[in-house]
Short mmCIF file of C-alpha atoms in Angstrom, two decimals:
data_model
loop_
_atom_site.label_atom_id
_atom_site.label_comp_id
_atom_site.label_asym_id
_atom_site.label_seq_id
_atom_site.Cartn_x
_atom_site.Cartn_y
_atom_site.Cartn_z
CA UNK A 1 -41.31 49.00 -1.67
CA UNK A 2 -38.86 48.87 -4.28
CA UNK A 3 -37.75 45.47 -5.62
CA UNK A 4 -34.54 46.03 -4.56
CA UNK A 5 -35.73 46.63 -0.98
CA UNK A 6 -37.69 43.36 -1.09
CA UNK A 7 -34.22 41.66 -2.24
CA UNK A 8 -32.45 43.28 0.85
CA UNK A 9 -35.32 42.49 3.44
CA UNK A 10 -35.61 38.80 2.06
CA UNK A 11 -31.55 38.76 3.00
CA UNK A 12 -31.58 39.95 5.88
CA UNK A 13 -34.61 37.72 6.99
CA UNK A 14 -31.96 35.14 5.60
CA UNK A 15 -29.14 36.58 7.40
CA UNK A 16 -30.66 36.72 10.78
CA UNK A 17 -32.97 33.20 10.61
CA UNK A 18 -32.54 30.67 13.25
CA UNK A 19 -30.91 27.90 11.21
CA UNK A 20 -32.11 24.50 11.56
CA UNK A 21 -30.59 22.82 14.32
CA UNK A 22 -27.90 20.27 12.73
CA UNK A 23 -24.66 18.60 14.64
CA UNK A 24 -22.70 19.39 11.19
CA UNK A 25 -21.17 22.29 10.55
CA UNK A 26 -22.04 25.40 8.31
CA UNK A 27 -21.30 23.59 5.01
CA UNK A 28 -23.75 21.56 4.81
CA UNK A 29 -26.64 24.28 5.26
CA UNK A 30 -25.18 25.96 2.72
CA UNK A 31 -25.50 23.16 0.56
CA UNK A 32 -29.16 22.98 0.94
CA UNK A 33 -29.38 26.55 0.00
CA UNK A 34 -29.58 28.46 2.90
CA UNK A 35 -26.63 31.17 3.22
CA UNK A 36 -25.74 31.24 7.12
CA UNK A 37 -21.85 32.72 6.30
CA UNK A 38 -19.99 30.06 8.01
CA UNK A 39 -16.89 28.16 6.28
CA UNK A 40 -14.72 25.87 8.27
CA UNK A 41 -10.87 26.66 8.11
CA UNK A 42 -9.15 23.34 9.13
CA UNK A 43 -6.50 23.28 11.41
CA UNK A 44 -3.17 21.87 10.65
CA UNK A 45 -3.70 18.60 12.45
CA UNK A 46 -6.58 18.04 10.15
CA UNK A 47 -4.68 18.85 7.24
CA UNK A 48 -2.38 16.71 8.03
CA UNK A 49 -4.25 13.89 9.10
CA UNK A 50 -6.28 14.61 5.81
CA UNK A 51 -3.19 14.23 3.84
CA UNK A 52 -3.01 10.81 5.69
CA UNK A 53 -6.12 9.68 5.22
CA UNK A 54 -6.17 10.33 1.15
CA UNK A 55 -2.82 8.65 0.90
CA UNK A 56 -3.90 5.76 2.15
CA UNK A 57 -7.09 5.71 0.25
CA UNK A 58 -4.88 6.03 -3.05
CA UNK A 59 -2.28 3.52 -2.08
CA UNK A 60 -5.55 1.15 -1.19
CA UNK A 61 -6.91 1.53 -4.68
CA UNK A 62 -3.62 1.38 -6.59
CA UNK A 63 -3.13 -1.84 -4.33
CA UNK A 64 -6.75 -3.24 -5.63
CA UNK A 65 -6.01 -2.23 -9.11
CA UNK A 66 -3.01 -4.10 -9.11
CA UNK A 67 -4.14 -7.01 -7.58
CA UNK A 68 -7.14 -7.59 -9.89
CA UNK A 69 -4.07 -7.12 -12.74
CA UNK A 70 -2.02 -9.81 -11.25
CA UNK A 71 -5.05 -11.88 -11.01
CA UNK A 72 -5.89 -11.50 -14.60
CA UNK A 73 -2.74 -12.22 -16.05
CA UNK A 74 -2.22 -15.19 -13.65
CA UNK A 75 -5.79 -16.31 -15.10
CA UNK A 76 -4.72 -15.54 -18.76
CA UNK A 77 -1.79 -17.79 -18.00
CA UNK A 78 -4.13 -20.42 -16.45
CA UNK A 79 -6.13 -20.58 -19.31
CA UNK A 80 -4.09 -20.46 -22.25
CA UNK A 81 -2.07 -23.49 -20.61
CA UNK A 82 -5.38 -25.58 -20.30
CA UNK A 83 -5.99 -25.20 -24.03
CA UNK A 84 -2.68 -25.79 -24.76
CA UNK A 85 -1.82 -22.40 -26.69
CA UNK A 86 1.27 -21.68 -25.04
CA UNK B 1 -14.24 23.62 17.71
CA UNK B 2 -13.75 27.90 18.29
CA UNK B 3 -14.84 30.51 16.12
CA UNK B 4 -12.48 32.65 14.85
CA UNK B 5 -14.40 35.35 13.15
CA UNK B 6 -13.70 38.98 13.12
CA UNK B 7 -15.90 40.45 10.33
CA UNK B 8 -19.98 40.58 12.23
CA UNK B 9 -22.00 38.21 10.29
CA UNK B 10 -19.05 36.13 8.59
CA UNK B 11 -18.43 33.20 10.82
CA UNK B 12 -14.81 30.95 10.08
CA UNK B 13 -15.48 27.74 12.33
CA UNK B 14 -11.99 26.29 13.31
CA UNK B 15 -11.88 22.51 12.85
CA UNK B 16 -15.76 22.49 12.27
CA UNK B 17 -16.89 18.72 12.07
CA UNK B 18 -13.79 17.58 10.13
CA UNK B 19 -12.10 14.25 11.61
CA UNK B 20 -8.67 14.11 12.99
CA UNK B 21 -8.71 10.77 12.20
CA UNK B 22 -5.60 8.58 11.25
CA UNK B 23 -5.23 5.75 8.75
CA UNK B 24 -4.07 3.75 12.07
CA UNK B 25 -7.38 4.63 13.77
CA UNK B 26 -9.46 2.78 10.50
CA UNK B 27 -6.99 -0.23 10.78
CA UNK B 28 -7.74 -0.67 14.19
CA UNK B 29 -11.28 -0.85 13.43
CA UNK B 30 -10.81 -4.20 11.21
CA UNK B 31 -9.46 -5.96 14.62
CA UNK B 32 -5.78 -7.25 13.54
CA UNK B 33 -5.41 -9.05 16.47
CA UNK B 34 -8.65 -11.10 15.15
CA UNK B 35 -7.39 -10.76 11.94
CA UNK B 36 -3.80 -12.09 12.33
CA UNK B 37 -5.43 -15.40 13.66
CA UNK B 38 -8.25 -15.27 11.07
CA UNK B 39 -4.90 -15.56 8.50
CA UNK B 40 -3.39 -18.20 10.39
CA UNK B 41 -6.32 -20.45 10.39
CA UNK B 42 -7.27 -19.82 6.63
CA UNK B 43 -3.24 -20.58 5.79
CA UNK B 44 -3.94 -24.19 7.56
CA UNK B 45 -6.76 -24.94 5.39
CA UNK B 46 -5.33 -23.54 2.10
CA UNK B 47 -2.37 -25.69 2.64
CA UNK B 48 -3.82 -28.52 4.06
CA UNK B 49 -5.93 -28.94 1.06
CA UNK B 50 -5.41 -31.75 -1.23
CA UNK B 51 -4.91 -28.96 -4.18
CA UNK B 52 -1.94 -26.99 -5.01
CA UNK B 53 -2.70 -23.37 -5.82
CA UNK B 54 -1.17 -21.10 -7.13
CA UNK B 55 0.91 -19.34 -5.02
CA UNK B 56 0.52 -15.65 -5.53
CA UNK B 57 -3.68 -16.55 -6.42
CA UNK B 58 -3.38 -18.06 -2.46
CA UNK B 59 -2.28 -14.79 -1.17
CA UNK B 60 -4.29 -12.82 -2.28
CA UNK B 61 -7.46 -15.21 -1.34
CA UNK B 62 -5.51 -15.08 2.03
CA UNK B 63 -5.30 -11.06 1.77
CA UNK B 64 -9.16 -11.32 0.60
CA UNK B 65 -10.04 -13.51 3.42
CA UNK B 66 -8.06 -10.85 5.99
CA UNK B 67 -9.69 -7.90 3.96
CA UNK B 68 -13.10 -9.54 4.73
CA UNK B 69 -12.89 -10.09 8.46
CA UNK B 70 -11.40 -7.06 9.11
CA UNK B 71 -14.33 -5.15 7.46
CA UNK B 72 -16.60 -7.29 9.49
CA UNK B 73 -14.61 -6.65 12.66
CA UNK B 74 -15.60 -2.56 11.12
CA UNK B 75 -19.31 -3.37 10.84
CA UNK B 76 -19.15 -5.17 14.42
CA UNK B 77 -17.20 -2.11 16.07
CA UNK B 78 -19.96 0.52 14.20
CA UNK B 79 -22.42 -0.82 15.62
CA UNK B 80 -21.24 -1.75 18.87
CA UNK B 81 -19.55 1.53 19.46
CA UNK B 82 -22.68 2.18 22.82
CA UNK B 83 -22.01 -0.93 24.69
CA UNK B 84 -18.05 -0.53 23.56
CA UNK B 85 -18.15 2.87 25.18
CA UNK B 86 -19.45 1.60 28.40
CA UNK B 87 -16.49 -1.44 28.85
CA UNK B 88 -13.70 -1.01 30.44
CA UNK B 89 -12.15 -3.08 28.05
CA UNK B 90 -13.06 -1.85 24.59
CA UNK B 91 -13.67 1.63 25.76
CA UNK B 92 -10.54 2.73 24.15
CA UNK B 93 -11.71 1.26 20.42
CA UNK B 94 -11.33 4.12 17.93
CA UNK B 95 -15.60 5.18 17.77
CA UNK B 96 -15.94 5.16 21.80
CA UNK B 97 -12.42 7.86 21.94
CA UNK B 98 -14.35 10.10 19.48
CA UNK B 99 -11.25 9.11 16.81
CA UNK B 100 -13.57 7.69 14.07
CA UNK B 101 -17.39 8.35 13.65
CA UNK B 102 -20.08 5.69 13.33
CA UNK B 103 -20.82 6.27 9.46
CA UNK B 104 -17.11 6.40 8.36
CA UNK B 105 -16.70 2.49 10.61
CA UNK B 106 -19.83 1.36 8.58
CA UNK B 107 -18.45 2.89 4.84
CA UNK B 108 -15.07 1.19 5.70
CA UNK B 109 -17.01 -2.17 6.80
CA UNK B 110 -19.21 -2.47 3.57
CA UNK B 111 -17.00 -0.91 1.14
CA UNK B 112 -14.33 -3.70 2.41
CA UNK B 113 -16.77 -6.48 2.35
CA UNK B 114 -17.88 -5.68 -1.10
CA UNK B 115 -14.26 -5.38 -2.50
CA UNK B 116 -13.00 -8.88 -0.58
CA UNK B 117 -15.77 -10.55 -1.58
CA UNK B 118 -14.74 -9.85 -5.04
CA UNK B 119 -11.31 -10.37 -4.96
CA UNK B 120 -12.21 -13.43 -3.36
CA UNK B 121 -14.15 -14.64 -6.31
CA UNK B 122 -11.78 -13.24 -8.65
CA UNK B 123 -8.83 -15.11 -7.00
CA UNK B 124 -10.05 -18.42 -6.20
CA UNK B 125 -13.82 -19.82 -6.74
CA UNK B 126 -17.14 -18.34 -6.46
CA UNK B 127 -18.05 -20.65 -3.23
CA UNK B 128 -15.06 -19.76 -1.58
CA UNK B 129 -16.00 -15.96 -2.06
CA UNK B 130 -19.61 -16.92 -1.40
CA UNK B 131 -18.46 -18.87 2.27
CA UNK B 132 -16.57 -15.69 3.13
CA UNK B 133 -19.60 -13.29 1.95
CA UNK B 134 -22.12 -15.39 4.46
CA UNK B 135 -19.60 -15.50 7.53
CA UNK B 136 -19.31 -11.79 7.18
CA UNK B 137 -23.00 -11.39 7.01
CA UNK B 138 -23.30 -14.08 9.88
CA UNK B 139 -20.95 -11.92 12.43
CA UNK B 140 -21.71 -8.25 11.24
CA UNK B 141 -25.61 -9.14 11.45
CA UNK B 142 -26.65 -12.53 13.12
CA UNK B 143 -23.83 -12.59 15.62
CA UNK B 144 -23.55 -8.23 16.22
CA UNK B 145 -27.11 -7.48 15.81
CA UNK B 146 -28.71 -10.38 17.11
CA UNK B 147 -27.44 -13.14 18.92
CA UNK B 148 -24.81 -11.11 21.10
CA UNK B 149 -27.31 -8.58 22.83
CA UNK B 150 -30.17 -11.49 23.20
CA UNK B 151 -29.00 -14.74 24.27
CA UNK B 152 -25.99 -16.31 26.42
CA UNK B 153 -25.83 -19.05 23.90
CA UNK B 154 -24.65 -15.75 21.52
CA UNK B 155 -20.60 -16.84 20.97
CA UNK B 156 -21.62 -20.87 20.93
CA UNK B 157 -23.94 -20.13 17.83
CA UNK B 158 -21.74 -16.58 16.24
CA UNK B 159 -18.38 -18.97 17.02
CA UNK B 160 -19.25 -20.12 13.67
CA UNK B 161 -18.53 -16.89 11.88
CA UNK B 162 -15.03 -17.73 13.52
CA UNK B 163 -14.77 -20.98 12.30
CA UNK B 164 -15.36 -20.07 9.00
CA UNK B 165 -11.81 -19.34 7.77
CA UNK B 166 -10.27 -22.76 7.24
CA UNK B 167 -13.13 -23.72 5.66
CA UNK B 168 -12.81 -21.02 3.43
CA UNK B 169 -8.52 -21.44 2.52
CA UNK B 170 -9.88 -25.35 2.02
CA UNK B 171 -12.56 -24.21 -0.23
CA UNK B 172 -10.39 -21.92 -2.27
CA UNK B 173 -7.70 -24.42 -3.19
CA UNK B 174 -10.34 -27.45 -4.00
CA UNK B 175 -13.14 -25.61 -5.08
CA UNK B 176 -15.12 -27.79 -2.64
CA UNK B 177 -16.26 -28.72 1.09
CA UNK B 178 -14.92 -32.13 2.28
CA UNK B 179 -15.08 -33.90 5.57
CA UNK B 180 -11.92 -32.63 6.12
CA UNK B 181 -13.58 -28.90 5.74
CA UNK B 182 -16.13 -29.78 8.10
CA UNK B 183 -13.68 -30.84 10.74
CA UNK B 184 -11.68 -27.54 10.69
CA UNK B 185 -14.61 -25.84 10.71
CA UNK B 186 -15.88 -27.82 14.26
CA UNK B 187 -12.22 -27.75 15.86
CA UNK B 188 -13.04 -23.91 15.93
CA UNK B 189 -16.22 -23.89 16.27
CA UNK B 190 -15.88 -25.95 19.64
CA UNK B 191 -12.75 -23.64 20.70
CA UNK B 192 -15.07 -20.98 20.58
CA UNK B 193 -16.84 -21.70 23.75
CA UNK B 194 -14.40 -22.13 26.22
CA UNK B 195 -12.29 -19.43 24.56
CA UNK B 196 -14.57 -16.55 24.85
CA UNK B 197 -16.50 -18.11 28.69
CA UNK B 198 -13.16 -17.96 29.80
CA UNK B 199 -12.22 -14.03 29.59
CA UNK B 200 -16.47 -13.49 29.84
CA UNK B 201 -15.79 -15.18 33.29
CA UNK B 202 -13.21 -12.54 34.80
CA UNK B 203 -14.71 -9.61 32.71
CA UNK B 204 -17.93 -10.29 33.58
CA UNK B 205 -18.67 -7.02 35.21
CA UNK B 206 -17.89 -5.58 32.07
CA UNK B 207 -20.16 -7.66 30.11
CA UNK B 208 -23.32 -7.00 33.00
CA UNK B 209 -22.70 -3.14 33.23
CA UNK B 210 -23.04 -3.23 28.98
CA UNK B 211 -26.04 -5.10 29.18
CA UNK B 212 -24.76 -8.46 27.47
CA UNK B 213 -26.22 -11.88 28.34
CA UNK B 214 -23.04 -13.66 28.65
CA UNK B 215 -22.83 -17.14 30.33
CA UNK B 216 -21.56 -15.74 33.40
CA UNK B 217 -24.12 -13.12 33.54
CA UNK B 218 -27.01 -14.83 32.29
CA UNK B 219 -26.18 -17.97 34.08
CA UNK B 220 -23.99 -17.05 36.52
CA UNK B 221 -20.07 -18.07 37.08
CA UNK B 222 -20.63 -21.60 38.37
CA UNK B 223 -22.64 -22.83 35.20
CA UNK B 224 -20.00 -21.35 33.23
CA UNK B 225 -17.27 -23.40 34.43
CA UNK B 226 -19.23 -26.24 33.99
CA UNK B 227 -19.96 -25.34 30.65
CA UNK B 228 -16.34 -24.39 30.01
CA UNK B 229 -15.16 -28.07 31.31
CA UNK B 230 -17.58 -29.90 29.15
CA UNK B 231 -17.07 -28.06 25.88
CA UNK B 232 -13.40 -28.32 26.43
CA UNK B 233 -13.55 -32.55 27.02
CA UNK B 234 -15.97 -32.23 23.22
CA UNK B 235 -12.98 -30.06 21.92
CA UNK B 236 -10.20 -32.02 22.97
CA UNK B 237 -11.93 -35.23 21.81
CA UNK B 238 -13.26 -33.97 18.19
CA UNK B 239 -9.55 -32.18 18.06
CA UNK B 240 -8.71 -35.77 17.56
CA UNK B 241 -10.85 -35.84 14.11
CA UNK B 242 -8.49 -35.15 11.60
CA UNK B 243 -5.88 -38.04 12.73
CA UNK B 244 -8.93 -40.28 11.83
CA UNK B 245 -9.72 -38.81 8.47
CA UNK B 246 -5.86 -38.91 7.47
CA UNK B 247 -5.61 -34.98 7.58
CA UNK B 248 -3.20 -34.63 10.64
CA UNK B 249 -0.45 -37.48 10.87
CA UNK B 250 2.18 -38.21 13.61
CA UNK B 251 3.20 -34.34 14.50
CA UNK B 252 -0.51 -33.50 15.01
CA UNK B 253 -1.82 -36.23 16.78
CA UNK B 254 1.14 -35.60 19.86
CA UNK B 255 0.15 -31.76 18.99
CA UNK B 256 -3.81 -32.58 19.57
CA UNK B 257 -2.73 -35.13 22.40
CA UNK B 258 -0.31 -33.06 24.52
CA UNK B 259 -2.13 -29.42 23.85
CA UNK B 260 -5.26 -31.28 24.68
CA UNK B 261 -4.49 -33.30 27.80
CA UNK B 262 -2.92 -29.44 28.62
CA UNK B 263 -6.52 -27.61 28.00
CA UNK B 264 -8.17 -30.30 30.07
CA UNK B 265 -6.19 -29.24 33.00
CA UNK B 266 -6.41 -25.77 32.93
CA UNK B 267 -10.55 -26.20 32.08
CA UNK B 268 -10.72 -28.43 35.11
CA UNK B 269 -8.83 -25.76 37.13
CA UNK B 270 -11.45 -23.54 35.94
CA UNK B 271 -13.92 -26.04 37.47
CA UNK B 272 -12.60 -25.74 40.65
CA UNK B 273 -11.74 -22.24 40.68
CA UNK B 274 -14.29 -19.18 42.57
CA UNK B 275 -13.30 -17.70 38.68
CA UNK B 276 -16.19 -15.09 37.73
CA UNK B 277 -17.19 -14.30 41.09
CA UNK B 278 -15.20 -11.57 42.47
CA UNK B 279 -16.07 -9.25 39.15
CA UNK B 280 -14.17 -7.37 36.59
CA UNK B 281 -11.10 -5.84 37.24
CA UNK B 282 -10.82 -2.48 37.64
CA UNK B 283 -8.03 -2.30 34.92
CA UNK B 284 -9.70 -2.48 31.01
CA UNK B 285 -6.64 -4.58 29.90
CA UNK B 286 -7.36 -8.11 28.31
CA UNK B 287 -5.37 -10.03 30.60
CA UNK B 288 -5.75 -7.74 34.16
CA UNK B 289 -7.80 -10.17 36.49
CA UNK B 290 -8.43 -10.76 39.87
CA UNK B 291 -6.40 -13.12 42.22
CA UNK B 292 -9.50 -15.16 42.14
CA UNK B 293 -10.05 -15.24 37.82
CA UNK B 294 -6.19 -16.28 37.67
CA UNK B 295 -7.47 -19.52 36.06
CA UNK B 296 -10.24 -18.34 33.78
CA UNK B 297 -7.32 -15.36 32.24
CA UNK B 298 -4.61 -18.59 31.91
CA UNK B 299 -7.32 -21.11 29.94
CA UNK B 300 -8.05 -17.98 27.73
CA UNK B 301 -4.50 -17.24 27.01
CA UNK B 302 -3.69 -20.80 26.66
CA UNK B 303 -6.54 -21.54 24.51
CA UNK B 304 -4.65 -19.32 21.85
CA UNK B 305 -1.89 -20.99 21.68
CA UNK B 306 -3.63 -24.25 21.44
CA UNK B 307 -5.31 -23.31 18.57
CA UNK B 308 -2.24 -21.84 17.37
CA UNK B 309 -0.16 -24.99 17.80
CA UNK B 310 -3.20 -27.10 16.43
CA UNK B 311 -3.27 -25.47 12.84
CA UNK B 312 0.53 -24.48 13.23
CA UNK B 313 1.26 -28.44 13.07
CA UNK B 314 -1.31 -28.87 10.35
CA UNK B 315 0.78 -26.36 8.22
CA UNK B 316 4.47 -27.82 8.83
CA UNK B 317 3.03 -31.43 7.97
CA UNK B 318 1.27 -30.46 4.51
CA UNK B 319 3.30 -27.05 3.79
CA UNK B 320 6.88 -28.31 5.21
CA UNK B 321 6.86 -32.18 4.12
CA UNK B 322 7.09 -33.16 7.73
CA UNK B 323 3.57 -35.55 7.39
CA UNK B 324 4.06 -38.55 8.42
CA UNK B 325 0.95 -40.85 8.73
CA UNK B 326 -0.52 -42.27 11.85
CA UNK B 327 -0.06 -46.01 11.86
CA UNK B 328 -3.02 -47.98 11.58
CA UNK B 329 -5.41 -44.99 10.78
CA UNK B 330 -6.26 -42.27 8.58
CA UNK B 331 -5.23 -42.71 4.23
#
């Protein structure tokens, strides 16, 4: 047997195994390695509520970020008052 | 989820596992009705408090504060979501409906914690962030994991993740717990009781179909009402507390005396009522009852509002200038 006969037979063996039984989908099998030729194509309620979902993950963060800004300065404020700089 | 391949051994999974969920779905998670009353209650203490804050540092311990229950209202619903799934009542949460899955409710409930903790800290004091760290580790673990599925004493002992908030806004301002801390933190922790025996009492079938030693399932609907009249004459009596201590003046004490004498009645109408014996309603609602529960639904809607008006006159007197002291008592 040729080596590239051994390549094909290992594929197919690949191709044709039983994958491990997992509630997820495809992707993460693939992940681990193991080719099983599935992809997920979203549908356009999951875009969407994707879209949703990351915008108000970013808006949350910018939100934090600013917050712990205002805090600082507010802080900065406190303490240059107490020592009498300003 | 349907398969949509055409090409033999290349398979395109429509959907797959990937969540529909909305942003709306992960609010509802962090309870805003609990939350919008966890606010309330914080704002009392915060302005209460013998120290002036800032005022943009107090929102955003009051944000922090909100941030923090809601993520352990998260934690509570993740791990909850089996018994939620089986009442009426909470069967339409987002995990039981399939909207949100288990893992994402605990992410947003630690992630959440962690980040209002901080803020907390960062805002105000470290005690104040510490208080609000414990009382979400008190209700996400003691109260959720513990207390709720093995004892009917479980809301008398994890009310006190409940009371925490007032505490918490007093702590924040003064950097400090008082006597005046303490009190707050009783006046809810007594509410608790009657609050939560009173909608057990006409959702009971709920509560013994889920599994969860309530007082009207654990001890049945007669020593509930008991229980319910004699916390609520404690209540109404220790409600009286901050008068004493100077905290409340005129407007609070008629507040205490008049929402009191009010929660007395309706307890005692409890007392005499069948309430807790006829079983659920068949409707999940919150306030769908029986002919029979009529009185347990009105103390529990009442005893909202009482706490409302309670904290509501503690904020008009200290936040609004309208404190005017109680002759012959109090500083």
């Amino acid at each position: 047997m040729s080596k590239q006969d051994e390549i094909d037979e290992l594929a197919e063996e690949v191709r044709t195994a039983t994958p491990p039984e997992r509630k997820d989908s495809g992707l993460f099998l693939a992940r681990e390695g193991v080719p099983t030729g599935e992809s997920v194509v979203l549908t356009p309620e999951q875009i969407a509520a994707r879209k949703r979902r990351n915008i108000a993950i970013a808006l949350s963060l910018l939100g934090f970020c600013a917050l712990v800004f205002i805090v600082t300065l507010i802080k900065i404020g406190q303490n240059l008052t107490g020592t009498g700089a300003v | 989820m349907a398969d949509t391949s055409t090409n033999p051994g290349v398979h395109r999974i429509e959907g797959g596992a990937v969540s529909t969920a909305s942003p709306r779905d992960f609010f509802d998670l962090m309870k805003p009705r609990v939350m919008t009353l966890v606010v309330f209650t914080a704002c009392a203490g915060l302005v209460a408090a013998p120290v002036d804050m800032d005022p943009v540092l107090a929102v955003i311990a009051i944000l922090s504060l909100a941030v923090g229950a809601g993520a352990a209202g998260a934690l509570n619903m993740a791990y909850d979501s089996d018994i939620d799934a089986i009442m009426q009542r909470t069967r339409k949460r987002p995990i039981p409906r399939g909207a949100v899955r288990k893992a994402e409710a605990y992410g947003l409930g630690i992630i959440a914690s962690i980040l209002s903790v901080l803020m907390m800290a960062l805002a105000s004091n470290y005690l104040a962030a510490g208080l609000l760290a414990f009382s979400i580790f008190f209700y996400s673990v003691v109260y959720s994991m513990y207390l709720k599925r093995s004892t009917p004493q479980n809301i008398v002992i994890g009310g006190a993740a409940g009371a925490f908030p007032p505490m918490i806004g007093w702590v924040a301002a003064t950097g400090h717990i008082s006597i005046d801390a303490i009190i707050l933190f009783m006046i809810i922790f007594l509410w608790t009781p009657p609050h939560s025996w009173a909608l057990a009492l006409y959702k009971c079938g709920d509560y013994a179909a889920a599994g969860i030693p309530m007082m009207p399932v654990a001890r049945g609907p007669k020593s509930t009402r008991l229980q319910i009249l004699l916390y609520s004459i404690v209540l109404v009596i220790f409600a009286g507390a901050p008068v004493l201590t100077g905290l409340g003046g005129l407007a609070y004490a008629a507040t205490s005396l008049g929402g009191g004498a009010l929660f007395l009645l309706l307890a005692w109408r409890i007392f005499n009522s069948r309430a807790g014996e006829a079983g659920s309603a068949e409707e999940g609602a919150l306030y769908a009852v029986r002919a029979g529960d009529k009185a347990a639904r009105d103390l529990f809607a009442y005893s909202i509002g009482y706490l409302t008006v309670l904290f509501a006159a503690l904020i008009i007197e200290h936040g609004f200038g309208a404190y005017i002291a109680v002759p012959g008592v109090g500083g």
